[in-house]
PDB file of C-alpha atoms in Angstrom:
ATOM      1  CA  MET A 217      34.142 -56.236  52.721  1.00 50.00           C
ATOM      2  CA  PRO A 218      34.628 -57.196  49.033  1.00 56.00           C
ATOM      3  CA  CYS A 219      38.095 -56.517  47.602  1.00 55.00           C
ATOM      4  CA  ILE A 220      39.018 -56.213  43.929  1.00 62.00           C
ATOM      5  CA  SER A 221      42.731 -56.528  43.171  1.00 59.00           C
ATOM      6  CA  ASP A 222      45.123 -58.030  40.647  1.00 56.00           C
ATOM      7  CA  ASN A 223      45.313 -61.841  40.688  1.00 57.00           C
ATOM      8  CA  SER A 224      43.018 -62.056  43.708  1.00 62.00           C
ATOM      9  CA  VAL A 225      40.248 -64.461  44.593  1.00 71.00           C
ATOM     10  CA  THR A 226      36.965 -63.025  43.408  1.00 82.00           C
ATOM     11  CA  PRO A 227      34.752 -61.409  46.087  1.00 86.00           C
ATOM     12  CA  LEU A 228      31.865 -63.377  44.580  1.00 92.00           C
ATOM     13  CA  ASP A 229      31.681 -66.006  47.308  1.00 91.00           C
ATOM     14  CA  ALA A 230      29.077 -68.086  45.474  1.00 94.00           C
ATOM     15  CA  LEU A 231      31.308 -68.338  42.409  1.00 93.00           C
ATOM     16  CA  VAL A 232      34.113 -69.721  44.561  1.00 90.00           C
ATOM     17  CA  VAL A 233      31.827 -72.359  46.106  1.00 91.00           C
ATOM     18  CA  LEU A 234      30.169 -73.291  42.803  1.00 93.00           C
ATOM     19  CA  THR A 235      33.574 -73.797  41.185  1.00 90.00           C
ATOM     20  CA  SER A 236      34.326 -76.351  43.923  1.00 86.00           C
ATOM     21  CA  LEU A 237      31.215 -78.388  43.136  1.00 87.00           C
ATOM     22  CA  ASP A 238      31.006 -81.249  40.664  1.00 84.00           C
ATOM     23  CA  ALA A 239      28.756 -80.349  37.730  1.00 80.00           C
ATOM     24  CA  ASP A 240      26.453 -83.298  38.415  1.00 82.00           C
ATOM     25  CA  VAL A 241      25.688 -82.436  42.059  1.00 86.00           C
ATOM     26  CA  GLY A 242      21.978 -81.823  42.483  1.00 88.00           C
ATOM     27  CA  TYR A 243      19.041 -82.344  40.105  1.00 91.00           C
ATOM     28  CA  HIS A 244      19.692 -79.535  37.619  1.00 92.00           C
ATOM     29  CA  ILE A 245      20.688 -81.705  34.661  1.00 88.00           C
ATOM     30  CA  ASN A 246      17.697 -84.006  35.215  1.00 89.00           C
ATOM     31  CA  ARG A 247      15.472 -80.929  34.866  1.00 89.00           C
ATOM     32  CA  ASP A 248      17.109 -79.929  31.598  1.00 90.00           C
ATOM     33  CA  VAL A 249      18.806 -76.832  32.948  1.00 92.00           C
ATOM     34  CA  ARG A 250      22.478 -75.911  33.105  1.00 93.00           C
ATOM     35  CA  PRO A 251      24.667 -77.102  35.997  1.00 94.00           C
ATOM     36  CA  PRO A 252      24.712 -74.598  38.904  1.00 95.00           C
ATOM     37  CA  LEU A 253      28.017 -72.995  37.862  1.00 95.00           C
ATOM     38  CA  GLY A 254      26.755 -72.657  34.288  1.00 95.00           C
ATOM     39  CA  ILE A 255      23.576 -70.922  35.458  1.00 97.00           C
ATOM     40  CA  TYR A 256      25.542 -68.534  37.658  1.00 97.00           C
ATOM     41  CA  ASN A 257      28.189 -67.688  35.038  1.00 96.00           C
ATOM     42  CA  THR A 258      25.567 -67.032  32.367  1.00 97.00           C
ATOM     43  CA  SER A 259      23.528 -64.853  34.710  1.00 97.00           C
ATOM     44  CA  LEU A 260      26.555 -62.852  35.868  1.00 97.00           C
ATOM     45  CA  SER A 261      27.721 -62.292  32.319  1.00 96.00           C
ATOM     46  CA  ARG A 262      24.338 -60.915  31.287  1.00 96.00           C
ATOM     47  CA  VAL A 263      24.137 -58.394  34.141  1.00 97.00           C
ATOM     48  CA  LEU A 264      27.768 -57.301  34.219  1.00 97.00           C
ATOM     49  CA  ASN A 265      28.115 -56.877  30.456  1.00 97.00           C
ATOM     50  CA  LYS A 266      25.079 -54.570  30.470  1.00 97.00           C
ATOM     51  CA  LEU A 267      26.626 -52.573  33.314  1.00 97.00           C
ATOM     52  CA  VAL A 268      29.959 -52.175  31.519  1.00 97.00           C
ATOM     53  CA  LYS A 269      28.193 -50.910  28.395  1.00 97.00           C
ATOM     54  CA  CYS A 270      26.065 -48.558  30.489  1.00 97.00           C
ATOM     55  CA  CYS A 271      29.144 -47.144  32.240  1.00 97.00           C
ATOM     56  CA  THR A 272      31.046 -46.775  28.973  1.00 97.00           C
ATOM     57  CA  LYS A 273      28.202 -44.833  27.373  1.00 97.00           C
ATOM     58  CA  LEU A 274      27.704 -42.783  30.532  1.00 97.00           C
ATOM     59  CA  GLU A 275      31.400 -41.856  30.697  1.00 98.00           C
ATOM     60  CA  GLU A 276      31.155 -40.712  27.093  1.00 97.00           C
ATOM     61  CA  TYR A 277      28.096 -38.625  27.992  1.00 97.00           C
ATOM     62  CA  PHE A 278      29.882 -37.018  30.950  1.00 97.00           C
ATOM     63  CA  LYS A 279      32.784 -36.110  28.671  1.00 97.00           C
ATOM     64  CA  LEU A 280      30.503 -34.737  25.962  1.00 96.00           C
ATOM     65  CA  SER A 281      30.050 -31.465  27.833  1.00 95.00           C
ATOM     66  CA  ASN A 282      30.493 -29.950  31.292  1.00 94.00           C
ATOM     67  CA  ASN A 283      27.276 -27.948  30.845  1.00 95.00           C
ATOM     68  CA  ILE A 284      23.724 -28.535  29.676  1.00 94.00           C
ATOM     69  CA  ASP A 285      24.046 -26.379  26.562  1.00 93.00           C
ATOM     70  CA  GLY A 286      26.632 -28.745  25.130  1.00 93.00           C
ATOM     71  CA  LEU A 287      24.473 -31.842  25.644  1.00 93.00           C
ATOM     72  CA  SER A 288      22.038 -31.030  22.839  1.00 87.00           C
ATOM     73  CA  VAL A 289      24.179 -32.898  20.290  1.00 89.00           C
ATOM     74  CA  GLY A 290      24.179 -36.031  22.447  1.00 90.00           C
ATOM     75  CA  ASP A 291      20.507 -37.018  22.552  1.00 90.00           C
ATOM     76  CA  ASP A 292      21.176 -40.344  20.823  1.00 93.00           C
ATOM     77  CA  LEU A 293      23.923 -41.095  23.334  1.00 95.00           C
ATOM     78  CA  LYS A 294      21.614 -40.169  26.209  1.00 94.00           C
ATOM     79  CA  ASP A 295      18.993 -42.597  24.872  1.00 93.00           C
ATOM     80  CA  GLU A 296      21.634 -45.354  24.752  1.00 95.00           C
ATOM     81  CA  VAL A 297      22.547 -44.687  28.391  1.00 95.00           C
ATOM     82  CA  LEU A 298      18.898 -44.950  29.434  1.00 94.00           C
ATOM     83  CA  ASP A 299      18.391 -48.120  27.383  1.00 94.00           C
ATOM     84  CA  TYR A 300      21.365 -49.811  29.069  1.00 95.00           C
ATOM     85  CA  ILE A 301      20.141 -48.709  32.506  1.00 95.00           C
ATOM     86  CA  GLU A 302      16.834 -50.425  31.823  1.00 94.00           C
ATOM     87  CA  LEU A 303      18.556 -53.524  30.425  1.00 95.00           C
ATOM     88  CA  ALA A 304      20.833 -53.707  33.477  1.00 96.00           C
ATOM     89  CA  LEU A 305      17.838 -53.477  35.807  1.00 96.00           C
ATOM     90  CA  TYR A 306      15.987 -56.237  33.960  1.00 95.00           C
ATOM     91  CA  SER A 307      19.102 -58.431  33.966  1.00 97.00           C
ATOM     92  CA  ALA A 308      19.529 -57.873  37.713  1.00 96.00           C
ATOM     93  CA  ALA A 309      15.896 -58.874  38.277  1.00 96.00           C
ATOM     94  CA  GLU A 310      16.460 -62.028  36.210  1.00 96.00           C
ATOM     95  CA  HIS A 311      19.529 -62.769  38.347  1.00 97.00           C
ATOM     96  CA  VAL A 312      17.133 -63.265  41.266  1.00 97.00           C
ATOM     97  CA  ASP A 313      15.298 -65.955  39.282  1.00 96.00           C
ATOM     98  CA  ASP A 314      18.608 -67.580  38.400  1.00 97.00           C
ATOM     99  CA  ILE A 315      19.609 -67.739  42.064  1.00 98.00           C
ATOM    100  CA  GLY A 316      16.287 -69.451  42.777  1.00 97.00           C
ATOM    101  CA  LEU A 317      16.904 -71.893  39.925  1.00 97.00           C
ATOM    102  CA  ILE A 318      20.315 -72.780  41.330  1.00 97.00           C
ATOM    103  CA  ALA A 319      19.022 -73.223  44.877  1.00 97.00           C
ATOM    104  CA  SER A 320      15.888 -75.230  44.043  1.00 96.00           C
ATOM    105  CA  GLY A 321      17.906 -77.632  41.897  1.00 95.00           C
ATOM    106  CA  PHE A 322      19.554 -79.136  44.966  1.00 95.00           C
ATOM    107  CA  PHE A 323      16.219 -80.606  46.119  1.00 94.00           C
ATOM    108  CA  GLU A 324      14.223 -83.502  44.714  1.00 91.00           C
ATOM    109  CA  ASP A 325      11.013 -81.494  44.529  1.00 91.00           C
ATOM    110  CA  THR A 326       9.491 -78.088  45.240  1.00 91.00           C
ATOM    111  CA  LYS A 327       7.969 -79.233  48.526  1.00 93.00           C
ATOM    112  CA  LYS A 328      11.356 -80.147  50.020  1.00 93.00           C
ATOM    113  CA  TYR A 329      12.857 -76.913  48.705  1.00 94.00           C
ATOM    114  CA  LYS A 330      10.188 -74.757  50.338  1.00 92.00           C
ATOM    115  CA  LYS A 331      10.563 -76.601  53.661  1.00 94.00           C
ATOM    116  CA  SER A 332      14.341 -76.184  53.744  1.00 95.00           C
ATOM    117  CA  LYS A 333      15.549 -73.734  56.405  1.00 96.00           C
ATOM    118  CA  PRO A 334      18.653 -72.711  54.410  1.00 96.00           C
ATOM    119  CA  ALA A 335      16.422 -72.074  51.379  1.00 96.00           C
ATOM    120  CA  LYS A 336      14.016 -69.964  53.431  1.00 97.00           C
ATOM    121  CA  LYS A 337      16.917 -67.940  54.796  1.00 97.00           C
ATOM    122  CA  LEU A 338      18.345 -67.432  51.306  1.00 98.00           C
ATOM    123  CA  ASN A 339      15.003 -66.304  49.885  1.00 97.00           C
ATOM    124  CA  GLU A 340      14.421 -63.882  52.744  1.00 97.00           C
ATOM    125  CA  GLU A 341      17.845 -62.286  52.298  1.00 97.00           C
ATOM    126  CA  VAL A 342      17.535 -62.044  48.520  1.00 97.00           C
ATOM    127  CA  LYS A 343      14.066 -60.532  48.859  1.00 96.00           C
ATOM    128  CA  GLU A 344      15.478 -57.758  51.035  1.00 96.00           C
ATOM    129  CA  LEU A 345      18.500 -57.193  48.796  1.00 96.00           C
ATOM    130  CA  LYS A 346      16.429 -56.983  45.622  1.00 95.00           C
ATOM    131  CA  SER A 347      13.840 -54.516  47.011  1.00 94.00           C
ATOM    132  CA  PHE A 348      15.154 -51.436  45.176  1.00 93.00           C
ATOM    133  CA  ILE A 349      15.627 -53.290  41.886  1.00 95.00           C
ATOM    134  CA  SER A 350      12.212 -54.962  42.137  1.00 93.00           C
ATOM    135  CA  ALA A 351      10.499 -51.641  42.867  1.00 90.00           C
ATOM    136  CA  SER A 352      12.216 -50.088  39.843  1.00 92.00           C
ATOM    137  CA  ILE A 353      11.218 -52.907  37.510  1.00 91.00           C
ATOM    138  CA  ASN A 354       7.636 -53.042  38.810  1.00 87.00           C
ATOM    139  CA  SER A 355       7.222 -49.334  38.144  1.00 85.00           C
ATOM    140  CA  ILE A 356       8.560 -49.688  34.615  1.00 87.00           C
ATOM    141  CA  LYS A 357       6.641 -52.855  33.709  1.00 80.00           C
ATOM    142  CA  HIS A 358       3.233 -52.355  35.263  1.00 66.00           C
ATOM    143  CA  GLN A 359       2.644 -48.609  35.075  1.00 63.00           C
ATOM    144  CA  GLN A 360       3.878 -47.806  31.547  1.00 64.00           C
ATOM    145  CA  SER A 361       6.719 -45.881  33.137  1.00 74.00           C
ATOM    146  CA  ARG A 362       9.967 -44.923  31.478  1.00 84.00           C
ATOM    147  CA  ILE A 363      13.361 -43.933  32.831  1.00 90.00           C
ATOM    148  CA  ARG A 364      14.051 -40.242  32.190  1.00 90.00           C
ATOM    149  CA  MET A 365      17.259 -38.288  32.680  1.00 92.00           C
ATOM    150  CA  TYR A 366      17.841 -35.247  34.850  1.00 94.00           C
ATOM    151  CA  SER A 367      20.960 -33.072  34.428  1.00 96.00           C
ATOM    152  CA  VAL A 368      22.208 -30.115  36.461  1.00 97.00           C
ATOM    153  CA  ASP A 369      25.132 -27.735  36.031  1.00 97.00           C
ATOM    154  CA  ILE A 370      27.168 -27.193  39.176  1.00 97.00           C
ATOM    155  CA  SER A 371      30.397 -25.584  40.273  1.00 97.00           C
ATOM    156  CA  HIS A 372      32.451 -27.264  42.968  1.00 97.00           C
ATOM    157  CA  ASN A 373      35.774 -25.867  44.122  1.00 94.00           C
ATOM    158  CA  ARG A 374      35.676 -23.637  41.016  1.00 93.00           C
ATOM    159  CA  LYS A 375      35.322 -26.625  38.704  1.00 95.00           C
ATOM    160  CA  LEU A 376      32.335 -26.591  36.335  1.00 95.00           C
ATOM    161  CA  LEU A 377      30.609 -29.872  35.592  1.00 96.00           C
ATOM    162  CA  CYS A 378      27.256 -31.379  34.726  1.00 97.00           C
ATOM    163  CA  LEU A 379      25.879 -34.204  36.880  1.00 98.00           C
ATOM    164  CA  HIS A 380      23.269 -36.665  35.664  1.00 97.00           C
ATOM    165  CA  GLY A 381      20.457 -38.335  37.537  1.00 96.00           C
ATOM    166  CA  TYR A 382      17.272 -40.118  36.605  1.00 94.00           C
ATOM    167  CA  PHE A 383      13.679 -40.607  37.639  1.00 91.00           C
ATOM    168  CA  ILE A 384      11.122 -43.269  36.786  1.00 88.00           C
ATOM    169  CA  GLU A 385       8.236 -41.566  35.083  1.00 86.00           C
ATOM    170  CA  GLY A 386       4.642 -41.883  36.221  1.00 76.00           C
ATOM    171  CA  VAL A 387       1.264 -40.227  35.775  1.00 73.00           C
ATOM    172  CA  HIS A 388      -0.813 -38.745  38.598  1.00 69.00           C
ATOM    173  CA  ASN A 389      -4.097 -36.928  37.962  1.00 73.00           C
ATOM    174  CA  GLY A 390      -3.097 -36.400  34.339  1.00 71.00           C
ATOM    175  CA  THR A 391       0.329 -34.945  35.203  1.00 70.00           C
ATOM    176  CA  VAL A 392       3.506 -36.698  34.066  1.00 74.00           C
ATOM    177  CA  GLY A 393       6.406 -36.598  36.519  1.00 71.00           C
ATOM    178  CA  PRO A 394       8.411 -38.801  38.894  1.00 79.00           C
ATOM    179  CA  ASN A 395       6.406 -41.907  39.788  1.00 79.00           C
ATOM    180  CA  LYS A 396       4.578 -41.151  43.057  1.00 76.00           C
ATOM    181  CA  ILE A 397       4.786 -44.722  44.357  1.00 76.00           C
ATOM    182  CA  PHE A 398       8.444 -45.316  43.545  1.00 82.00           C
ATOM    183  CA  HIS A 399       9.868 -41.892  44.349  1.00 84.00           C
ATOM    184  CA  GLY A 400       7.605 -40.666  47.116  1.00 77.00           C
ATOM    185  CA  LYS A 401       7.495 -37.088  48.346  1.00 77.00           C
ATOM    186  CA  ASP A 402      11.160 -36.410  49.104  1.00 80.00           C
ATOM    187  CA  ASN A 403      12.990 -38.668  46.621  1.00 86.00           C
ATOM    188  CA  LYS A 404      12.392 -37.140  43.223  1.00 90.00           C
ATOM    189  CA  ILE A 405      15.766 -37.626  41.521  1.00 93.00           C
ATOM    190  CA  PHE A 406      18.295 -40.451  41.883  1.00 96.00           C
ATOM    191  CA  SER A 407      21.925 -40.599  40.737  1.00 97.00           C
ATOM    192  CA  ILE A 408      22.690 -42.752  37.697  1.00 97.00           C
ATOM    193  CA  THR A 409      26.128 -43.648  39.014  1.00 97.00           C
ATOM    194  CA  SER A 410      24.579 -44.674  42.344  1.00 97.00           C
ATOM    195  CA  LEU A 411      22.290 -47.048  40.466  1.00 97.00           C
ATOM    196  CA  VAL A 412      25.284 -48.705  38.819  1.00 97.00           C
ATOM    197  CA  TRP A 413      26.849 -49.300  42.238  1.00 97.00           C
ATOM    198  CA  GLU A 414      23.464 -50.450  43.591  1.00 96.00           C
ATOM    199  CA  ILE A 415      23.426 -53.277  41.052  1.00 97.00           C
ATOM    200  CA  ILE A 416      27.087 -54.176  41.670  1.00 97.00           C
ATOM    201  CA  CYS A 417      26.524 -54.312  45.443  1.00 96.00           C
ATOM    202  CA  PHE A 418      23.377 -56.355  44.853  1.00 97.00           C
ATOM    203  CA  ILE A 419      25.429 -58.898  42.899  1.00 97.00           C
ATOM    204  CA  LEU A 420      28.084 -59.043  45.639  1.00 95.00           C
ATOM    205  CA  ASN A 421      25.646 -59.340  48.540  1.00 96.00           C
ATOM    206  CA  THR A 422      23.377 -61.946  46.928  1.00 97.00           C
ATOM    207  CA  SER A 423      26.508 -63.930  46.110  1.00 96.00           C
ATOM    208  CA  ARG A 424      27.390 -63.962  49.788  1.00 95.00           C
ATOM    209  CA  SER A 425      23.901 -65.202  50.714  1.00 97.00           C
ATOM    210  CA  LEU A 426      23.967 -67.881  48.012  1.00 97.00           C
ATOM    211  CA  SER A 427      27.409 -68.985  49.206  1.00 95.00           C
ATOM    212  CA  VAL A 428      26.134 -69.576  52.741  1.00 95.00           C
ATOM    213  CA  PHE A 429      23.216 -71.592  51.350  1.00 96.00           C
ATOM    214  CA  LEU A 430      25.481 -73.700  49.141  1.00 95.00           C
ATOM    215  CA  SER A 431      28.026 -74.320  51.879  1.00 92.00           C
ATOM    216  CA  THR A 432      25.236 -75.504  54.196  1.00 93.00           C
ATOM    217  CA  VAL A 433      23.319 -77.671  51.733  1.00 92.00           C
ATOM    218  CA  CYS A 434      26.381 -79.166  49.996  1.00 88.00           C
ATOM    219  CA  ASN A 435      28.652 -79.350  53.070  1.00 80.00           C
ATOM    220  CA  ILE A 436      31.455 -77.398  51.409  1.00 69.00           C
ATOM    221  CA  GLU A 437      34.281 -76.315  53.710  1.00 64.00           C
ATOM    222  CA  LEU A 438      36.475 -73.265  53.104  1.00 52.00           C
ATOM    223  CA  LYS A 439      39.625 -75.352  52.762  1.00 51.00           C
ATOM    224  CA  GLU A 440      38.121 -76.980  49.662  1.00 48.00           C
ATOM    225  CA  HIS A 441      37.658 -73.690  47.814  1.00 51.00           C
ATOM    226  CA  LYS A 442      39.570 -73.092  44.609  1.00 60.00           C
ATOM    227  CA  GLN A 443      41.308 -69.850  43.627  1.00 68.00           C
ATOM    228  CA  VAL A 444      39.009 -68.277  41.033  1.00 76.00           C
ATOM    229  CA  GLY A 445      38.612 -64.842  39.528  1.00 77.00           C
ATOM    230  CA  CYS A 446      35.840 -63.032  37.685  1.00 86.00           C
ATOM    231  CA  GLU A 447      37.052 -60.756  34.901  1.00 88.00           C
ATOM    232  CA  SER A 448      33.555 -59.496  34.061  1.00 92.00           C
ATOM    233  CA  LEU A 449      33.048 -58.234  37.627  1.00 93.00           C
ATOM    234  CA  ASN A 450      36.462 -56.550  37.620  1.00 90.00           C
ATOM    235  CA  LYS A 451      35.597 -54.799  34.347  1.00 93.00           C
ATOM    236  CA  ALA A 452      32.239 -53.612  35.711  1.00 95.00           C
ATOM    237  CA  ILE A 453      33.798 -52.230  38.903  1.00 94.00           C
ATOM    238  CA  ILE A 454      36.574 -50.465  37.001  1.00 94.00           C
ATOM    239  CA  ALA A 455      34.046 -48.972  34.560  1.00 96.00           C
ATOM    240  CA  ALA A 456      31.911 -47.740  37.474  1.00 97.00           C
ATOM    241  CA  ALA A 457      34.890 -46.344  39.416  1.00 96.00           C
ATOM    242  CA  ARG A 458      35.820 -44.200  36.403  1.00 97.00           C
ATOM    243  CA  LEU A 459      32.560 -42.243  36.888  1.00 98.00           C
ATOM    244  CA  PRO A 460      31.879 -39.431  39.395  1.00 98.00           C
ATOM    245  CA  LEU A 461      30.658 -40.771  42.744  1.00 97.00           C
ATOM    246  CA  TYR A 462      27.606 -38.905  44.058  1.00 97.00           C
ATOM    247  CA  SER A 463      23.995 -39.274  45.101  1.00 96.00           C
ATOM    248  CA  PHE A 464      20.917 -37.082  44.808  1.00 96.00           C
ATOM    249  CA  ASP A 465      17.805 -38.026  46.781  1.00 94.00           C
ATOM    250  CA  ASP A 466      18.851 -41.687  46.871  1.00 93.00           C
ATOM    251  CA  SER A 467      20.819 -43.381  49.609  1.00 91.00           C
ATOM    252  CA  HIS A 468      24.182 -44.394  48.162  1.00 93.00           C
ATOM    253  CA  PRO A 469      24.804 -48.178  48.378  1.00 93.00           C
ATOM    254  CA  PHE A 470      28.244 -47.541  49.896  1.00 92.00           C
ATOM    255  CA  SER A 471      26.452 -46.552  53.092  1.00 88.00           C
ATOM    256  CA  LYS A 472      25.768 -50.282  53.550  1.00 87.00           C
ATOM    257  CA  THR A 473      28.477 -52.013  51.519  1.00 85.00           C
ATOM    258  CA  ARG A 474      32.179 -51.189  51.629  1.00 83.00           C
ATOM    259  CA  LEU A 475      34.279 -52.012  48.576  1.00 84.00           C
ATOM    260  CA  VAL A 476      38.076 -52.002  48.319  1.00 82.00           C
ATOM    261  CA  ILE A 477      39.703 -51.565  44.901  1.00 83.00           C
ATOM    262  CA  ASN A 478      43.413 -52.287  44.386  1.00 78.00           C
ATOM    263  CA  THR A 479      45.131 -52.486  41.025  1.00 75.00           C
ATOM    264  CA  SER A 480      48.718 -52.186  39.852  1.00 71.00           C
ATOM    265  CA  ASP A 481      47.552 -50.621  36.574  1.00 76.00           C
ATOM    266  CA  VAL A 482      46.092 -47.322  37.788  1.00 80.00           C
ATOM    267  CA  THR A 483      45.627 -46.134  34.192  1.00 87.00           C
ATOM    268  CA  LEU A 484      42.589 -48.420  34.003  1.00 88.00           C
ATOM    269  CA  LEU A 485      40.869 -46.205  36.566  1.00 92.00           C
ATOM    270  CA  ASN A 486      41.864 -42.882  35.047  1.00 93.00           C
ATOM    271  CA  SER A 487      38.946 -41.234  33.243  1.00 96.00           C
ATOM    272  CA  SER A 488      39.939 -37.637  34.086  1.00 95.00           C
ATOM    273  CA  LEU A 489      36.390 -37.066  35.321  1.00 97.00           C
ATOM    274  CA  TYR A 490      36.169 -34.958  38.463  1.00 97.00           C
ATOM    275  CA  GLY A 491      34.639 -37.011  41.274  1.00 97.00           C
ATOM    276  CA  SER A 492      35.913 -40.356  39.957  1.00 97.00           C
ATOM    277  CA  ILE A 493      38.323 -42.608  41.861  1.00 95.00           C
ATOM    278  CA  SER A 494      41.371 -41.196  40.033  1.00 93.00           C
ATOM    279  CA  TYR A 495      40.284 -37.530  40.350  1.00 95.00           C
ATOM    280  CA  LYS A 496      38.543 -37.385  43.705  1.00 95.00           C
ATOM    281  CA  TRP A 497      36.247 -34.654  44.999  1.00 97.00           C
ATOM    282  CA  SER A 498      38.033 -32.008  47.021  1.00 95.00           C
ATOM    283  CA  ASN A 499      36.818 -31.286  50.561  1.00 93.00           C
ATOM    284  CA  SER A 500      35.801 -27.782  49.545  1.00 93.00           C
ATOM    285  CA  ASN A 501      32.403 -26.409  50.612  1.00 91.00           C
ATOM    286  CA  ASP A 502      32.360 -24.125  47.580  1.00 92.00           C
ATOM    287  CA  MET A 503      29.272 -25.381  45.740  1.00 93.00           C
ATOM    288  CA  GLN A 504      26.942 -23.565  43.344  1.00 95.00           C
ATOM    289  CA  PHE A 505      23.974 -24.778  41.296  1.00 94.00           C
ATOM    290  CA  PHE A 506      22.975 -23.393  37.912  1.00 94.00           C
ATOM    291  CA  ARG A 507      20.674 -24.623  35.167  1.00 94.00           C
ATOM    292  CA  ASP A 508      19.017 -28.029  35.113  1.00 93.00           C
ATOM    293  CA  ARG A 509      17.090 -30.086  32.589  1.00 90.00           C
ATOM    294  CA  LEU A 510      14.500 -32.869  32.742  1.00 84.00           C
ATOM    295  CA  GLY A 511      14.252 -35.365  29.888  1.00 71.00           C
ATOM    296  CA  PHE A 512      10.525 -35.621  29.269  1.00 61.00           C
ATOM    297  CA  VAL A 513       9.266 -37.082  25.985  1.00 61.00           C
ATOM    298  CA  GLY A 514       5.932 -35.916  24.628  1.00 53.00           C
ATOM    299  CA  ASP A 515       3.148 -38.408  23.915  1.00 56.00           C
ATOM    300  CA  GLY A 516       1.040 -36.152  21.707  1.00 51.00           C
ATOM    301  CA  VAL A 517      -1.670 -35.762  24.339  1.00 58.00           C
ATOM    302  CA  THR A 518      -0.330 -34.926  27.814  1.00 56.00           C
ATOM    303  CA  LYS A 519       0.042 -31.211  28.515  1.00 59.00           C
ATOM    304  CA  SER A 520       0.827 -31.216  32.229  1.00 65.00           C
ATOM    305  CA  PHE A 521       4.304 -32.071  33.539  1.00 65.00           C
ATOM    306  CA  GLU A 522       5.909 -31.934  36.994  1.00 70.00           C
ATOM    307  CA  PHE A 523       9.367 -30.360  36.763  1.00 76.00           C
ATOM    308  CA  ALA A 524      10.982 -32.020  39.747  1.00 82.00           C
ATOM    309  CA  LYS A 525      14.342 -31.159  41.268  1.00 88.00           C
ATOM    310  CA  PRO A 526      16.510 -33.145  43.679  1.00 92.00           C
ATOM    311  CA  ILE A 527      16.290 -32.079  47.298  1.00 91.00           C
ATOM    312  CA  SER A 528      19.892 -32.993  48.020  1.00 93.00           C
ATOM    313  CA  LEU A 529      23.258 -33.718  46.430  1.00 95.00           C
ATOM    314  CA  GLY A 530      25.841 -35.817  48.226  1.00 95.00           C
ATOM    315  CA  LEU A 531      29.428 -36.027  46.966  1.00 95.00           C
ATOM    316  CA  GLN A 532      30.672 -39.475  47.928  1.00 93.00           C
ATOM    317  CA  HIS A 533      34.386 -39.587  48.722  1.00 91.00           C
ATOM    318  CA  TRP A 534      36.745 -42.451  47.911  1.00 90.00           C
ATOM    319  CA  THR A 535      39.077 -43.082  50.856  1.00 81.00           C
TER     320      THR A 535
END
């Protein structure tokens, strides 16, 4: 159960272990790559900085209007949100490669690395953890797909707001719509804020797996760990917590990963957005749906489009 709080040890277990290692442990420098801690810090910075920018732009987009009509002036901002989503996904996929680079560098050659039981266990766990991110990237890279935005006006407990989701575009029998392979029959629209948390939980969980590998291979004991923090992770979590917490047809990552956030400066979490950690959803069952909008972009040729809608909406409650 990762915990973010003031002056606390980072929940990134691998960062704690890597900070305890000497920079020259392993064969990384001989292979002309950064020391393990350098690889990990650089990789984290790339992913988390993209997430913070994505969340900042998304918060601005939420505040632009509480209904679809008011979003028309924010098309450039919407495009920035989608660009940072894609960049965050690519950075998360590259983080997998960086974990492999760290792990393999503790072995003299590839053969010994592949035979290592701790390495096999690490790779199996990372493969499972990266499945959603890998599927997203594969759809974007190999099928000329793009990320498109979906927005819907709702009323909850007499509060009007506009929620934003996304789908990865695909083409089937000449019709452009949600990618059939990635989305399937009953998962047309996913929540953008869920995706942000998906990447954060991916970072946390892969860090735990890498930590176990490192502790086993390098014989690091808990008592040797140093007190370290990670400001970039804290910033990403705060930026994400300022956004409304909900899911559409996706399974929210908090169903598998529990995260505790404690801070003495509560103003950092206050975005005034309904559904965020500082302005939580009420328990009211009063819910109404109004207009929605899909963000297709014409290609000058295609004339057939699938106007998909989410099957479900789940308001996730901070406790």
